mmCIF file of C-alpha atoms in Angstrom:
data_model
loop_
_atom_site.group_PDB
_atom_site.id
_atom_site.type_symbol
_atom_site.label_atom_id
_atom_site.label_comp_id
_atom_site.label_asym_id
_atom_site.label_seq_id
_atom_site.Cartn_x
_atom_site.Cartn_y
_atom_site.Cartn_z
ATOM 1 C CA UNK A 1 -28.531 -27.265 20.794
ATOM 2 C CA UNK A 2 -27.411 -27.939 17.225
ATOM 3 C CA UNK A 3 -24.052 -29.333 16.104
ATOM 4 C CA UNK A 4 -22.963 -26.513 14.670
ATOM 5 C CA UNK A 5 -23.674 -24.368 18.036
ATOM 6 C CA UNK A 6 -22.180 -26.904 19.903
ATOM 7 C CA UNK A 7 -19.102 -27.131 17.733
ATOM 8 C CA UNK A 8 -18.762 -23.276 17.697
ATOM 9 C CA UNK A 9 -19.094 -23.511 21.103
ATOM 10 C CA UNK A 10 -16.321 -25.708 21.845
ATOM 11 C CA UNK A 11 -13.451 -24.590 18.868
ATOM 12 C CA UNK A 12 -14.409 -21.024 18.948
ATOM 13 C CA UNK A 13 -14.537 -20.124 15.390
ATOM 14 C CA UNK A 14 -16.043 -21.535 12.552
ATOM 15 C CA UNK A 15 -15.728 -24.987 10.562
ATOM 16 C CA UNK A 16 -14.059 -22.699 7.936
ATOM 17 C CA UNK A 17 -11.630 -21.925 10.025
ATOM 18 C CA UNK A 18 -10.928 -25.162 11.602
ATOM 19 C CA UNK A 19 -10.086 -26.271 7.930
ATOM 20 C CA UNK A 20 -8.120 -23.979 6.424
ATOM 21 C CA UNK A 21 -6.121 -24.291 9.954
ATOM 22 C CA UNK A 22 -5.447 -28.207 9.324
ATOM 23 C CA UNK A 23 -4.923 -27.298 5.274
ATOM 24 C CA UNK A 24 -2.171 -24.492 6.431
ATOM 25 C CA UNK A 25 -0.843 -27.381 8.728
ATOM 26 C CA UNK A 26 -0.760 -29.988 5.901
ATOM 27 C CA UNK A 27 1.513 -27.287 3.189
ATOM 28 C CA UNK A 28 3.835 -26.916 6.523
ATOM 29 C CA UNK A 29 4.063 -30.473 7.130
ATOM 30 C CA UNK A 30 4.244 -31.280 2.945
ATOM 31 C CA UNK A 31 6.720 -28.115 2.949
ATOM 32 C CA UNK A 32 9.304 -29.625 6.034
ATOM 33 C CA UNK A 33 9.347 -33.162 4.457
ATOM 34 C CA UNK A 34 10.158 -32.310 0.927
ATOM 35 C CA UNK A 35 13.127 -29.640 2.718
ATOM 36 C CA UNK A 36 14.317 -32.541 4.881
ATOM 37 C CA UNK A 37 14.807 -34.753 1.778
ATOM 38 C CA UNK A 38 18.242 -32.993 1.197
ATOM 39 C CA UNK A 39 20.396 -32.516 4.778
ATOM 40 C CA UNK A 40 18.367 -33.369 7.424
ATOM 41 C CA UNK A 41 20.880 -32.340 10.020
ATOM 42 C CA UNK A 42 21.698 -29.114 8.317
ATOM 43 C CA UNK A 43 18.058 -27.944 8.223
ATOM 44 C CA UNK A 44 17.616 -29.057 11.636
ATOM 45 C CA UNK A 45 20.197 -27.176 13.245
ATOM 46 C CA UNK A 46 19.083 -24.140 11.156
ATOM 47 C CA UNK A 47 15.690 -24.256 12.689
ATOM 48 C CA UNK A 48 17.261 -25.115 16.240
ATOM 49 C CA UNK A 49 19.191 -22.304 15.251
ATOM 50 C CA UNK A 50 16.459 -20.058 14.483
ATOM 51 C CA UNK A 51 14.426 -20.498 17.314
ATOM 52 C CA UNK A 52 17.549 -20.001 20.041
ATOM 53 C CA UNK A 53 18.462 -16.764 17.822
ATOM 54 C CA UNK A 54 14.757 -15.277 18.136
ATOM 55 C CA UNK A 55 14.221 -16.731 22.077
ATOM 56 C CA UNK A 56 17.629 -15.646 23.485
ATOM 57 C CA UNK A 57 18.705 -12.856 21.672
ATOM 58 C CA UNK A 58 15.565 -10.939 19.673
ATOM 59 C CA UNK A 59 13.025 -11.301 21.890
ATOM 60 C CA UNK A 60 14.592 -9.544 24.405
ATOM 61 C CA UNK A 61 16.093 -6.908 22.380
ATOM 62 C CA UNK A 62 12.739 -6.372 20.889
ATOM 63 C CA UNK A 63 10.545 -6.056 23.822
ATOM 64 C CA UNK A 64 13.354 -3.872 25.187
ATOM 65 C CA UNK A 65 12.916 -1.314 22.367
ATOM 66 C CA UNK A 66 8.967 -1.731 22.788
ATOM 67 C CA UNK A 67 9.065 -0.906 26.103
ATOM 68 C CA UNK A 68 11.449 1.873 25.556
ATOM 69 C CA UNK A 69 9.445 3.427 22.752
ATOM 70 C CA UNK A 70 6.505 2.875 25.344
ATOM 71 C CA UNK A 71 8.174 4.868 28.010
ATOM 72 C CA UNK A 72 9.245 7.858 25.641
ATOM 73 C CA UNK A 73 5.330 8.161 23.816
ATOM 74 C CA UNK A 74 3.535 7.990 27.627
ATOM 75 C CA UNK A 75 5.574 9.655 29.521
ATOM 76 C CA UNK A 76 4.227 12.115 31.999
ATOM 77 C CA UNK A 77 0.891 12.881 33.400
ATOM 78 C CA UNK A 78 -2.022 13.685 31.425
ATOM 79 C CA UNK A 79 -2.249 17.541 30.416
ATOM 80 C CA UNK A 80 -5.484 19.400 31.366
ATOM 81 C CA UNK A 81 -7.238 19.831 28.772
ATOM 82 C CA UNK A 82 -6.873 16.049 27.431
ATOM 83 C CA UNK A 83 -4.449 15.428 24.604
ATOM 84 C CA UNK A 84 -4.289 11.737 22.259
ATOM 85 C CA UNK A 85 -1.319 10.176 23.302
ATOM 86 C CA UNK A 86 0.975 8.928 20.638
ATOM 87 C CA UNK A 87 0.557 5.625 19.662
ATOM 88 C CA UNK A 88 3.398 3.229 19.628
ATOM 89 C CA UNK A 89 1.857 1.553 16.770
ATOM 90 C CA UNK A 90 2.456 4.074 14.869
ATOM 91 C CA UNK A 91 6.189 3.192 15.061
ATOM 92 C CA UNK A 92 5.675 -0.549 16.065
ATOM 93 C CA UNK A 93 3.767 -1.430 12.346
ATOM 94 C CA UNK A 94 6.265 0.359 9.615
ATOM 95 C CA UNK A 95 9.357 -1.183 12.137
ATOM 96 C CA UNK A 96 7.985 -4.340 11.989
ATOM 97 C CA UNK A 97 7.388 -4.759 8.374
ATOM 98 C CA UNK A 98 10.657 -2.986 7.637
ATOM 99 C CA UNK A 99 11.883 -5.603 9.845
ATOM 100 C CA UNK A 100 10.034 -8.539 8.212
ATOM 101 C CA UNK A 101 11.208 -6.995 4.559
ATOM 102 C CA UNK A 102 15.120 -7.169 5.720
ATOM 103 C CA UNK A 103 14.603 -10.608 7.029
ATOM 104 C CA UNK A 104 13.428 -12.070 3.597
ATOM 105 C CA UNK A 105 15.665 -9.886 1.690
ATOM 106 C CA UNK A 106 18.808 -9.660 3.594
ATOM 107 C CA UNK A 107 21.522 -11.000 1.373
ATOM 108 C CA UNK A 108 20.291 -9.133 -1.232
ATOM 109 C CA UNK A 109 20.140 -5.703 0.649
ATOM 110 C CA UNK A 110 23.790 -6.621 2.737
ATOM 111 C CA UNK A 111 25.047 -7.882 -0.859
ATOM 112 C CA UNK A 112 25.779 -11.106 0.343
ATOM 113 C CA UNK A 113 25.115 -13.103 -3.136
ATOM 114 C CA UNK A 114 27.825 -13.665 -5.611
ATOM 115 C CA UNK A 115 25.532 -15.666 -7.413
ATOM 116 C CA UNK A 116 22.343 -13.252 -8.047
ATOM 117 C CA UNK A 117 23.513 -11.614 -11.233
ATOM 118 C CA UNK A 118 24.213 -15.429 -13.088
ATOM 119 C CA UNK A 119 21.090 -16.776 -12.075
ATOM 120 C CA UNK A 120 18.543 -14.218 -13.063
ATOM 121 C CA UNK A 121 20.798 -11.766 -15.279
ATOM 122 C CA UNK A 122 19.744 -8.619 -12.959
ATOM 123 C CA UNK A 123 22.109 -6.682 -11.314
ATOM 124 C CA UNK A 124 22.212 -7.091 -7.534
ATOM 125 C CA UNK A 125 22.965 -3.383 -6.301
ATOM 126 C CA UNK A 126 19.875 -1.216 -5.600
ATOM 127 C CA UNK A 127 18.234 -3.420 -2.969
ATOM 128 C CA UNK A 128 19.737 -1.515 0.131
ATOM 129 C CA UNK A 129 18.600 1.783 -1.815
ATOM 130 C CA UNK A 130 15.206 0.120 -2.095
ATOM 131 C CA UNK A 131 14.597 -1.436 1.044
ATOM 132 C CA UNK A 132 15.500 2.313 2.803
ATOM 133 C CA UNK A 133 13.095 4.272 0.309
ATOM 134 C CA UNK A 134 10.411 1.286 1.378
ATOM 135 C CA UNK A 135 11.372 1.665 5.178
ATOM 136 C CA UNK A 136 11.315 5.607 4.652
ATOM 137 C CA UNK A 137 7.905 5.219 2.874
ATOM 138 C CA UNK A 138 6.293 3.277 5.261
ATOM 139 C CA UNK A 139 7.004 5.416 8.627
ATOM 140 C CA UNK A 140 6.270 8.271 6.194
ATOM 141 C CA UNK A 141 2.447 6.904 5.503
ATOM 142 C CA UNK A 142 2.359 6.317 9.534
ATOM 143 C CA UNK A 143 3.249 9.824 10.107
ATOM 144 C CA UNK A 144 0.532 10.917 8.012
ATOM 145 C CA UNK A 145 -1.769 8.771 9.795
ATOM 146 C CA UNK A 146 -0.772 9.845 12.980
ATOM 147 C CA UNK A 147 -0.907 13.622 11.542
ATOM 148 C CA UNK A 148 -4.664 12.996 10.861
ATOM 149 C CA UNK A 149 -5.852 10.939 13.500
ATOM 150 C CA UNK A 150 -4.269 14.009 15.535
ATOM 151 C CA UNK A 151 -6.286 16.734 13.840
ATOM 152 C CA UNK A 152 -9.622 14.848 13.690
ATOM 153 C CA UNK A 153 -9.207 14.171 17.158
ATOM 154 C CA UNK A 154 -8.814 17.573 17.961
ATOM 155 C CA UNK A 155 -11.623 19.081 15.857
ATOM 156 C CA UNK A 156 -13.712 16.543 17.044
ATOM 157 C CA UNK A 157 -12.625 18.469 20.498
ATOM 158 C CA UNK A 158 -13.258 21.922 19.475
ATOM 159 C CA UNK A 159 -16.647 20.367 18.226
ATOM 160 C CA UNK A 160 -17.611 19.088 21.614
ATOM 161 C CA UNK A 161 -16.389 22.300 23.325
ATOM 162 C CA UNK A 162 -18.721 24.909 21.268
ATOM 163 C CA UNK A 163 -21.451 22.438 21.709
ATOM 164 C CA UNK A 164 -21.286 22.749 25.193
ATOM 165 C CA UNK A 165 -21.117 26.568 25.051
#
């Protein structure tokens, strides 16, 4: 057995991978020191913070609504003849990036910078206008997805049924 089987046997993945993996660590750990160079205790109990925020209260509200949106898109036996079910992905991937776009932009969308306008001479209305065309867009181009994904499923159906005839 060569090296390289025997390494790929043991990491799982590629050399490549292994190294961009420790380079991605090294920016992180280059990223936290140069941030903890100003108030250490601040940034710590920001990240301390962060995590209790995300463990205690979003995680559970989030796999709540999962499972709820889970329970509303299965629901019921399967009809005779066989139907797609609706994916919850198809709500789970625009919610999510919606979600990830309000996290980064939050102060700007809630208006919660005095100091926006001074720093980069822009005005700092428009970005809750903005993020809710985005948000729209996005479970728009998932609805069209779905829409598709629907109708070649069920000509792919019809298909199958007159080749059977």
């Amino acid at each position: 057995m060569s090296a390289r089987t025997a390494f790929r046997r043991r990491y799982g993945a590629s050399s490549l991978h292994l190294l961009l993996v420790l380079a991605s660590f090294a920016l992180a750990l280059y990223a936290g020191l140069r941030l903890f160079e100003g108030d250490t205790l601040g940034v710590a109990v920001w990240f301390v913070g962060a995590a209790l925020l995300h463990d205690l209260v979003l995680l559970p509200l989030y796999s709540a609504t999962d499972r709820a949106a889970q329970a509303v898109f299965t629901r019921g036996p399967r009809p005779t003849p066989p139907v797609p079910r609706v994916s919850v992905n198809h709500v789970r991937v625009p919610a999510f990036v919606s979600g990830v776009l309000l996290l980064v932009w939050w102060p700007l969308v809630l208006r919660r910078v005095e100091h926006y306008t001074a720093a980069t001479a822009l005005p700092a209305d428009g970005f809750l206008g903005r993020w809710l065309l985005i948000t729209a867009a996005l479970f728009a181009a998932s609805t069209v997805v779905l829409i598709v994904r629907t109708w070649r499923w069920s000509r792919a159906q019809r298909q199958a049924r007159s080749a059977t005839k």
